mmCIF file of C-alpha atoms in Angstrom:
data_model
loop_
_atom_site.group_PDB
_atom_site.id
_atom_site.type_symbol
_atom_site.label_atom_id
_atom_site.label_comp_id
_atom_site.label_asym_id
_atom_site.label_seq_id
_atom_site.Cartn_x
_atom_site.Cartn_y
_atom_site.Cartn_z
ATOM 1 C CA UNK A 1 7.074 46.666 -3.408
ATOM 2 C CA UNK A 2 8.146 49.121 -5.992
ATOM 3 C CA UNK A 3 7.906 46.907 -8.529
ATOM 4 C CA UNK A 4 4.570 46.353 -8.136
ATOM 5 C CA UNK A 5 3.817 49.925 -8.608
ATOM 6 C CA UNK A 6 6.075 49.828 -12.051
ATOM 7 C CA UNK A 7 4.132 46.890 -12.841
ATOM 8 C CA UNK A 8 1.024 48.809 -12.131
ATOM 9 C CA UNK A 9 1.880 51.612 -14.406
ATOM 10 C CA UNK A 10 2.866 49.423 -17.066
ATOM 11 C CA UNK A 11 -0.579 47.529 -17.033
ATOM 12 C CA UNK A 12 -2.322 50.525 -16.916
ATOM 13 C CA UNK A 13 -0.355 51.318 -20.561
ATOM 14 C CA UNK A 14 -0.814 47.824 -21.576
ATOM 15 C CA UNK A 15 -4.464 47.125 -21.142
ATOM 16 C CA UNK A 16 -4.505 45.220 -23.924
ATOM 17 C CA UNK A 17 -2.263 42.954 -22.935
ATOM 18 C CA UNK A 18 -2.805 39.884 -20.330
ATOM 19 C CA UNK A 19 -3.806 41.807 -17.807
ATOM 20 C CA UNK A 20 -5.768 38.425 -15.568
ATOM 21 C CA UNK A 21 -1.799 37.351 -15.278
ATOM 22 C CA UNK A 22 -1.305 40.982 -13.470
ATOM 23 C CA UNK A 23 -4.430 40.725 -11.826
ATOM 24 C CA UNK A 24 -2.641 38.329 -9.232
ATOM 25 C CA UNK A 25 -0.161 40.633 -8.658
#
């Protein structure tokens, strides 16, 4: 489940970016 956390930090840089496709995550 790290990953998720990674992911997490990256959308949180990214806001821009698709962030509904993270949203399922």
């Amino acid at each position: 489940m790290q990953y998720k956390i990674k992911l997490k930090a990256t959308i949180t840089k990214n806001v821009t970016r698709d962030t509904s496709q993270y949203s399922i995550l």
